[in-house]
mmCIF file of C-alpha atoms in Angstrom:
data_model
loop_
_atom_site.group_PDB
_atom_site.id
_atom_site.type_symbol
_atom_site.label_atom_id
_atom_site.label_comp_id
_atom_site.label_asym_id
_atom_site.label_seq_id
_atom_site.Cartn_x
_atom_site.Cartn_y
_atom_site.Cartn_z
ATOM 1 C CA UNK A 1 131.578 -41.216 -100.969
ATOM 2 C CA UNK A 2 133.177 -44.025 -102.653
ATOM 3 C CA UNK A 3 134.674 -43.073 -106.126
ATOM 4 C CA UNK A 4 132.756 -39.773 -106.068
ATOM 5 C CA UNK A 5 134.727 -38.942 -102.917
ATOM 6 C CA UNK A 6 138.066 -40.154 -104.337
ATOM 7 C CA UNK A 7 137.717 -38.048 -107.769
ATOM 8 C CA UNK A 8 137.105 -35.286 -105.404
ATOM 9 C CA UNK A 9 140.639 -35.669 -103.804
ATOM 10 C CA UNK A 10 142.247 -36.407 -107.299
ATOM 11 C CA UNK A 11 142.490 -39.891 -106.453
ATOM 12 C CA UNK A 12 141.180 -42.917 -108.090
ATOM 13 C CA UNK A 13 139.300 -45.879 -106.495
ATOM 14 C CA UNK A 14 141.547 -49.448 -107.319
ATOM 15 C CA UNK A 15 140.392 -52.112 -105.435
ATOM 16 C CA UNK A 16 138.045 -52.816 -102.760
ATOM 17 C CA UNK A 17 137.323 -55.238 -100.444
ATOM 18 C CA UNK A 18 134.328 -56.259 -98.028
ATOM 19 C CA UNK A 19 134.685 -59.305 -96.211
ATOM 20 C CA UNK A 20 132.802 -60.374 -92.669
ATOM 21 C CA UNK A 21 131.359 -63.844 -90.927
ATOM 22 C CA UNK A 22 127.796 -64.600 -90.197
ATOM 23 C CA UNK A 23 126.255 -62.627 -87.408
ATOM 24 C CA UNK A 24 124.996 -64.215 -84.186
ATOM 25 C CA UNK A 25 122.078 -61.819 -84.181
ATOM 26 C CA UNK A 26 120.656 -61.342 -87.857
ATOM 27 C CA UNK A 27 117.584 -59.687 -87.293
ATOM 28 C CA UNK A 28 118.432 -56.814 -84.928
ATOM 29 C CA UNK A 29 121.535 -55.267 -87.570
ATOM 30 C CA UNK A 30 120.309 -52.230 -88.621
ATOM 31 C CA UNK A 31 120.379 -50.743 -92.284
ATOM 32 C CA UNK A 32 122.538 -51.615 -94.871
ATOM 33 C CA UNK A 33 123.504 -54.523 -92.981
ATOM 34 C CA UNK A 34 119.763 -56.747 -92.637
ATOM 35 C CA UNK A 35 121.015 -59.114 -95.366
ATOM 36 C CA UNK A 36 124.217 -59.279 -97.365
ATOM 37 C CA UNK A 37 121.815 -58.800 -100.147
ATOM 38 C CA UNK A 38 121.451 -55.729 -99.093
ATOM 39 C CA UNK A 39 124.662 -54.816 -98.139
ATOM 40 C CA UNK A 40 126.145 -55.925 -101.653
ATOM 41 C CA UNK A 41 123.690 -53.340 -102.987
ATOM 42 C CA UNK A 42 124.919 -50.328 -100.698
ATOM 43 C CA UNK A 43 128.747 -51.597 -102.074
ATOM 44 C CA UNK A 44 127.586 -51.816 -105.562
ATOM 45 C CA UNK A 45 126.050 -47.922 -105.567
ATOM 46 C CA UNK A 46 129.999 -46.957 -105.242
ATOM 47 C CA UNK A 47 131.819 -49.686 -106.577
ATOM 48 C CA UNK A 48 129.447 -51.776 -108.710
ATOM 49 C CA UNK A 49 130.586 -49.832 -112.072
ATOM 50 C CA UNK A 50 135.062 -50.412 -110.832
ATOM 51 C CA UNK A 51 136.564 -52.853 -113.496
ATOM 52 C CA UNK A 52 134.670 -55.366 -115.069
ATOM 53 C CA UNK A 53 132.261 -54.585 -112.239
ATOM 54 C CA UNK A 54 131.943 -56.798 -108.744
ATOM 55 C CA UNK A 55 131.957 -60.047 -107.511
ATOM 56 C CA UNK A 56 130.003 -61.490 -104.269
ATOM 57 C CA UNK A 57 130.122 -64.450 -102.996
ATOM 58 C CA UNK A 58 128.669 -66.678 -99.726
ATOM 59 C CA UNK A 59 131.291 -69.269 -98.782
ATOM 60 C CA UNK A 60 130.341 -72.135 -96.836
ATOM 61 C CA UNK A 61 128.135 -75.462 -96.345
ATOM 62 C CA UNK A 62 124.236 -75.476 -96.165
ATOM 63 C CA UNK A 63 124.721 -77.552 -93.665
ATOM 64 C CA UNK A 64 126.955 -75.110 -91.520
ATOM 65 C CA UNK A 65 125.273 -71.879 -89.646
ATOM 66 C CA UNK A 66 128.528 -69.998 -90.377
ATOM 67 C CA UNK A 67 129.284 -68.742 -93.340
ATOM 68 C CA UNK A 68 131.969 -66.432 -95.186
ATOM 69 C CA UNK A 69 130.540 -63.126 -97.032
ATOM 70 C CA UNK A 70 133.329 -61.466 -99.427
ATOM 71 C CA UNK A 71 132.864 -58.997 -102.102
ATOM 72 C CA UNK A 72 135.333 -57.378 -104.421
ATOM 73 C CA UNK A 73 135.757 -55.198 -106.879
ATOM 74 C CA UNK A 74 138.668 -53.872 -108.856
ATOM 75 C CA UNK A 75 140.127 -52.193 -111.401
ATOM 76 C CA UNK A 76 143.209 -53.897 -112.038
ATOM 77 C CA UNK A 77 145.348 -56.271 -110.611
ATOM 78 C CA UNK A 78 148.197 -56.265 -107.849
ATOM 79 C CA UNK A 79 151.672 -55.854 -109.052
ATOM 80 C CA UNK A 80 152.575 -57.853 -106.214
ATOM 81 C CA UNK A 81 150.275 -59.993 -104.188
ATOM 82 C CA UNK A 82 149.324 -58.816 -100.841
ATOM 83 C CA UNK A 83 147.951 -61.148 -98.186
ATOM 84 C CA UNK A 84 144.859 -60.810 -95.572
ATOM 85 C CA UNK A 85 144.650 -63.285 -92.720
ATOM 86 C CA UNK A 86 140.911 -63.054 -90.817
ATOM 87 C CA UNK A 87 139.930 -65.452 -87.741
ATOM 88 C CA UNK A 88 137.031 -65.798 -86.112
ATOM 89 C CA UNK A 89 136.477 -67.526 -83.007
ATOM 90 C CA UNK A 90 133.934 -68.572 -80.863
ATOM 91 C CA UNK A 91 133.320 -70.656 -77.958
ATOM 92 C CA UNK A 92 136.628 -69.186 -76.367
ATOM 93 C CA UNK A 93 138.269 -71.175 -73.650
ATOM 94 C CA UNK A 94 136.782 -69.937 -69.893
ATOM 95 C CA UNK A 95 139.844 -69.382 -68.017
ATOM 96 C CA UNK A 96 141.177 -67.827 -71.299
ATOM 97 C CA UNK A 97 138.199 -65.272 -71.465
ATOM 98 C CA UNK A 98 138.412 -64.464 -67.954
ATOM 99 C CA UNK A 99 141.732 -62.356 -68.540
ATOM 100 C CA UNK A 100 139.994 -59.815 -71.022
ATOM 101 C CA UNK A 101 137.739 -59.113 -67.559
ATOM 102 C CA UNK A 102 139.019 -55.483 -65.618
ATOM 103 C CA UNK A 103 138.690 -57.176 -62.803
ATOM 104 C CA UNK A 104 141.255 -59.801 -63.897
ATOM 105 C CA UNK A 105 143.568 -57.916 -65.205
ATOM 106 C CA UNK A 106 143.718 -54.085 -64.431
ATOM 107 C CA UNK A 107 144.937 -53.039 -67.813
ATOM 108 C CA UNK A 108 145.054 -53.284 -71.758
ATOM 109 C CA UNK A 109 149.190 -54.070 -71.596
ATOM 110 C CA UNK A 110 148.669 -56.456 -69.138
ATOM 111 C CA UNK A 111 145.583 -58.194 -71.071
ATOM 112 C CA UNK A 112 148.561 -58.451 -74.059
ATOM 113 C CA UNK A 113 151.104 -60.190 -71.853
ATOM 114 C CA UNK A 114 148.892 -62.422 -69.998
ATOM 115 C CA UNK A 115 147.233 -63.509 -72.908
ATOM 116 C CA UNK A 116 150.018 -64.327 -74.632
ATOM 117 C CA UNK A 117 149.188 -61.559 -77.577
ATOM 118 C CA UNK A 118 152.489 -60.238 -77.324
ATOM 119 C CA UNK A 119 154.259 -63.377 -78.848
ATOM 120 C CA UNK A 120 151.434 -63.451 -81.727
ATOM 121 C CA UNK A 121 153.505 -61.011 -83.595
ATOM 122 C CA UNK A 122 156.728 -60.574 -80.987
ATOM 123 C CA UNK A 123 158.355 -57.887 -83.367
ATOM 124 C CA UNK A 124 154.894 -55.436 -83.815
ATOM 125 C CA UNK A 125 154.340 -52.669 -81.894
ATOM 126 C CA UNK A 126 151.008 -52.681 -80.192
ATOM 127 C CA UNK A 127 148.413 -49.964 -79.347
ATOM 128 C CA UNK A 128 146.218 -51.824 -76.942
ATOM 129 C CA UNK A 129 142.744 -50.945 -75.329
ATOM 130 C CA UNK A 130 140.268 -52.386 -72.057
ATOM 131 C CA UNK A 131 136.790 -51.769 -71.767
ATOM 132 C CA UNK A 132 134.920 -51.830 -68.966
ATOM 133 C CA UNK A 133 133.879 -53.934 -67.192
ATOM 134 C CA UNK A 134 135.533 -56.444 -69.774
ATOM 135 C CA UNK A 135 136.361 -56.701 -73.842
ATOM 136 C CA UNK A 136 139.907 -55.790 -75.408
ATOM 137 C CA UNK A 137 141.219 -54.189 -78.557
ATOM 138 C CA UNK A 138 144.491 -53.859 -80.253
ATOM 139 C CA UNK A 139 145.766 -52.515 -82.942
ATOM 140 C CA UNK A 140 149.597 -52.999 -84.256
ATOM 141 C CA UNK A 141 152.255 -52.372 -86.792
ATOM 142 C CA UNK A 142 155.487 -54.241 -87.717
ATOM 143 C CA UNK A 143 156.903 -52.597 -90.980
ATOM 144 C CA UNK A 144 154.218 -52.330 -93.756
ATOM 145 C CA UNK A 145 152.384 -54.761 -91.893
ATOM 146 C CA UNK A 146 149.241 -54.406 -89.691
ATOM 147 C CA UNK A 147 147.011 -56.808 -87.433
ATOM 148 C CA UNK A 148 144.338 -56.203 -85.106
ATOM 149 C CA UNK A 149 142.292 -58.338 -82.355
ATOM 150 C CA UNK A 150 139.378 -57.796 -81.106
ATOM 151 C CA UNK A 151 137.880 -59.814 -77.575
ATOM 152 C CA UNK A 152 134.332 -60.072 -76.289
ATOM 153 C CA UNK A 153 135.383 -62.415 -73.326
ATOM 154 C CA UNK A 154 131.031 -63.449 -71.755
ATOM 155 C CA UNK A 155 130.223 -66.640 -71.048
ATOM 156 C CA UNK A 156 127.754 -68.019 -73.267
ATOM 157 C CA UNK A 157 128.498 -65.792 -76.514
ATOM 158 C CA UNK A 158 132.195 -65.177 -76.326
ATOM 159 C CA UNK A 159 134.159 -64.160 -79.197
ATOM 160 C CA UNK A 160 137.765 -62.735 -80.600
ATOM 161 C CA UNK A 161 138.957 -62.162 -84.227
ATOM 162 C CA UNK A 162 142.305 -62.122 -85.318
ATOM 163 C CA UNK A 163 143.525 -59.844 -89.088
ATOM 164 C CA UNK A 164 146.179 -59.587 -90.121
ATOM 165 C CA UNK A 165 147.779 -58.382 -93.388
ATOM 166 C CA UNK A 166 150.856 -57.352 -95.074
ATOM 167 C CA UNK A 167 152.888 -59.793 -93.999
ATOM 168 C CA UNK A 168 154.683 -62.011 -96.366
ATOM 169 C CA UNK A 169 153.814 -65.841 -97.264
ATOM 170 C CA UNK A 170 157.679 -66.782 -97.509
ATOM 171 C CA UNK A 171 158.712 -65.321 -94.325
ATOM 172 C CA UNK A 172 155.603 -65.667 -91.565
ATOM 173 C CA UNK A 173 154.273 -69.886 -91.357
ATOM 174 C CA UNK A 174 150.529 -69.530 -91.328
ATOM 175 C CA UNK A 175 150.018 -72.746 -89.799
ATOM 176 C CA UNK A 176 152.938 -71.286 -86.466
ATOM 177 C CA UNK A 177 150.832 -68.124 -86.889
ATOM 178 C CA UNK A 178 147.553 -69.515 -86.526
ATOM 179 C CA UNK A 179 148.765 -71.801 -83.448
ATOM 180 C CA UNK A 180 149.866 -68.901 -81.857
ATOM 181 C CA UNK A 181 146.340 -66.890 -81.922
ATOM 182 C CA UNK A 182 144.460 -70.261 -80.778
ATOM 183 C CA UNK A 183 146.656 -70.032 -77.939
ATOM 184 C CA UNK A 184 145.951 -67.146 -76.453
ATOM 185 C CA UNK A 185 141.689 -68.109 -76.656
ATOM 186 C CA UNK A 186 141.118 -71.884 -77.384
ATOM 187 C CA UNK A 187 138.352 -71.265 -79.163
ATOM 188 C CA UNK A 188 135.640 -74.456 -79.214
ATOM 189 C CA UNK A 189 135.654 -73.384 -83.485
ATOM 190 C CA UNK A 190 136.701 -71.073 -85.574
ATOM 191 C CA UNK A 191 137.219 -69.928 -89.362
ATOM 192 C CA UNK A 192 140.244 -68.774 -91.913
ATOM 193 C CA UNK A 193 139.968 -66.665 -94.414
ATOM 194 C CA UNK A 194 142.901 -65.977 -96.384
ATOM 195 C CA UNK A 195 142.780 -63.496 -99.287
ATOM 196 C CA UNK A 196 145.326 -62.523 -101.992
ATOM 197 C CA UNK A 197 145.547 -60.666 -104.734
ATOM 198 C CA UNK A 198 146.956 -63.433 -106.855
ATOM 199 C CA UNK A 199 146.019 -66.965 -106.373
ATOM 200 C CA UNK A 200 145.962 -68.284 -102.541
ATOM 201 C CA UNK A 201 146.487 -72.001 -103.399
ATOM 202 C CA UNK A 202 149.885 -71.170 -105.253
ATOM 203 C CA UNK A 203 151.203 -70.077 -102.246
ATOM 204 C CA UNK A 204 152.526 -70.549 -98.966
ATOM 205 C CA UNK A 205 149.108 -69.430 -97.458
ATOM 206 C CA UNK A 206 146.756 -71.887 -99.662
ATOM 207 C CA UNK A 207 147.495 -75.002 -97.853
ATOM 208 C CA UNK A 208 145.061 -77.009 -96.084
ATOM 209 C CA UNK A 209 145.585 -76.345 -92.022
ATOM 210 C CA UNK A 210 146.100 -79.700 -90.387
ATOM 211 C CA UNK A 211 145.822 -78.642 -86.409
ATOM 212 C CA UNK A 212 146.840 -80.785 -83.359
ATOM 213 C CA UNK A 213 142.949 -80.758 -81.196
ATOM 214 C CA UNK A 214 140.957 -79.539 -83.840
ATOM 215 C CA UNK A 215 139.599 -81.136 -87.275
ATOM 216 C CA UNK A 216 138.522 -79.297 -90.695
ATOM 217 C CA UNK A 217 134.726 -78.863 -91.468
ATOM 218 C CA UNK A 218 135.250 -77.336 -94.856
ATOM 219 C CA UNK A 219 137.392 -76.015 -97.156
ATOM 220 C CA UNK A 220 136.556 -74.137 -99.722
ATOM 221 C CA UNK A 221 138.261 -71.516 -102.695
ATOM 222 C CA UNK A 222 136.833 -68.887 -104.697
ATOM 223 C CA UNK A 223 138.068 -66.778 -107.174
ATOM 224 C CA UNK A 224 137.753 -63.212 -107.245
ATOM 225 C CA UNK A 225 138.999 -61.992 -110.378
ATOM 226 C CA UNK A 226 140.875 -58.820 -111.073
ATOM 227 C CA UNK A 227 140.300 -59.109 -106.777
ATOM 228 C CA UNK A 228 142.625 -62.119 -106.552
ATOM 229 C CA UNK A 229 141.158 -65.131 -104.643
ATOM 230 C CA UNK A 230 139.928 -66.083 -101.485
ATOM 231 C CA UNK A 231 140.144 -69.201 -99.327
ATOM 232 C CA UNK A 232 138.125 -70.120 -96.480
ATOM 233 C CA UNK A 233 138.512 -73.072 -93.922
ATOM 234 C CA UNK A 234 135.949 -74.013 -90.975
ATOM 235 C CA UNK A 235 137.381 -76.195 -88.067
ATOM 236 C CA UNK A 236 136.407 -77.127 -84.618
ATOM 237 C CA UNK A 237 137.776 -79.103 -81.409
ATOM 238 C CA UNK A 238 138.125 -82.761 -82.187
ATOM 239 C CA UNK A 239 140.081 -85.853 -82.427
ATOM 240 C CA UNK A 240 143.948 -85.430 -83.335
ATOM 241 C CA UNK A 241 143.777 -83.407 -86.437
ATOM 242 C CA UNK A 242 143.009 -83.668 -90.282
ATOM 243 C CA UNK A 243 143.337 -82.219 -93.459
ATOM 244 C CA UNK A 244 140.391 -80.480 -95.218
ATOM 245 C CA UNK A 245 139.010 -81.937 -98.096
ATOM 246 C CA UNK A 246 138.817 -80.273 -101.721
ATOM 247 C CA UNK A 247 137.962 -76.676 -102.257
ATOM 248 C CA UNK A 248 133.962 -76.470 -103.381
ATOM 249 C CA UNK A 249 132.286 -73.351 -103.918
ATOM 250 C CA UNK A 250 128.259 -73.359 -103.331
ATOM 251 C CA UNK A 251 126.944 -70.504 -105.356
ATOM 252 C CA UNK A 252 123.666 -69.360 -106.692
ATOM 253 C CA UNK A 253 122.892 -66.508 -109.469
ATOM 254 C CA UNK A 254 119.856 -65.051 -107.571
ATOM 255 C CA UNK A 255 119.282 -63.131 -104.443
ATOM 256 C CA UNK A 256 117.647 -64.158 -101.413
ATOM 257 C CA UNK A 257 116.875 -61.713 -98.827
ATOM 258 C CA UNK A 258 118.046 -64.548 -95.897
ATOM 259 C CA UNK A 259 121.008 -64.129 -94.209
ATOM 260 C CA UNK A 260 122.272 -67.705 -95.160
ATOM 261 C CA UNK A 261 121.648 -67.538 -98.840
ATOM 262 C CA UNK A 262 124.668 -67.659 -101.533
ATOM 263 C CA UNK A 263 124.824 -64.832 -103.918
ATOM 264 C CA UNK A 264 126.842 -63.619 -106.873
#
């Protein structure tokens, strides 16, 4: 696996990236993924030796119960930067849930038109999914470009996440393209991630996100490296809107076998 699989294909290992939220149930994850700890150290038995070796980081407040986990690794850099959008959301909106139910809506292509996923993105083409008796899934591609959605629509733990990547900084608006997902699920909060190979802030992606209904909880960039750069915003519903404040990065040089420990 890992380079040993790619040397076996006569292909070579460049970059990679591992990136997810905090999860809402720590303790039952099975092996590798009980602490990002331990996760890091799974990555690191494949990619630790890649480059100048990895980076891993745990983005986000003490203060805050969810966090951003990223780690990186690469061998040299981008010769043109490539962007990842990733949104999580919780707390969605109940009557905006309820259309990701069967009994709602009989089908994945109608789930994508009531919703309002089909404007998202209105030039991608979509492979869409149902489960039963609710959830959704979609997958789609518009050029080089990919993005992907994922729904779990109960009451009391609901959830959707939003990538999307390959698209470029000069012709999408993330702020129109982030309006656009909170549309379709009103979430009560939710988080940005936006990665690039090159630096985030210098471009038309590293802005803070100043929202109409929701306010900013944190903002924070990291760099990655020969893995580009990272930046991470937190909001949730609240007065008319604000900007996030400066970037800060809460690091420690030790591990910690707790999920809401920051490691490097």
């Amino acid at each position: 696996m890992g380079t040993k699989l790619a040397k076996s294909l006569s292909l070579a290992v460049k970059s990679v990236k591992y990136t997810r939220g905090s999860f809402n149930f720590p303790g039952v994850q099975p092996s590798p993924h009980r602490s990002f700890s331990e996760e890091v150290s799974t990555l690191d038995s494949y990619f630790g030796e890649l480059g100048s070796g990895s980076k891993a980081y745990v983005m986000g407040s003490p203060t805050e119960s969810k966090k951003w986990h990223v780690y990186s690794a690469c061998a040299e850099r981008a010769n043109r930067p490539l962007y990842t959008l990733e949104m999580c959301m919780t707390g969605l909106d109940k009557e905006r849930a309820e259309v990701f139910y069967k009994s709602r809506a009989g089908s994945a292509a109608e789930m994508t038109k009531i919703s309002g996923i089909r404007e998202i993105l209105p030039g991608s083409a979509i492979c869409d999914f149902e489960f039963d008796p609710c959830g959704y899934s979609m997958n789609s591609i518009e050029g080089d470009a990919i993005s992907t959605i994922h729904v779990t629509p109960e009451d009391g733990f609901s959830y959707a996440s939003f990538e999307a990547m390959g698209y470029s900084d000069k012709e999408v608006d993330l702020g129109h393209l982030v309006e656009r997902v909170l549309k379709c699920f009103r979430p009560a909060e939710f988080s940005v991630a936006i990665h690039s190979d090159g630096c985030v802030e210098e471009s038309g992606w590293g802005g803070p996100l100043a929202l109409k209904g929701y306010v900013c909880r944190e903002r924070i960039c990291q760099d990655l490296g020969r893995g580009g750069s990272v930046v991470y915003q937190s909001l949730r519903v609240g007065g008319g809107g604000s900007e996030c404040g400066s970037p800060r990065s809460i690091l420690k040089c030790c591990w910690e076998e707790r999920e809401d420990e920051s490691v490097e």
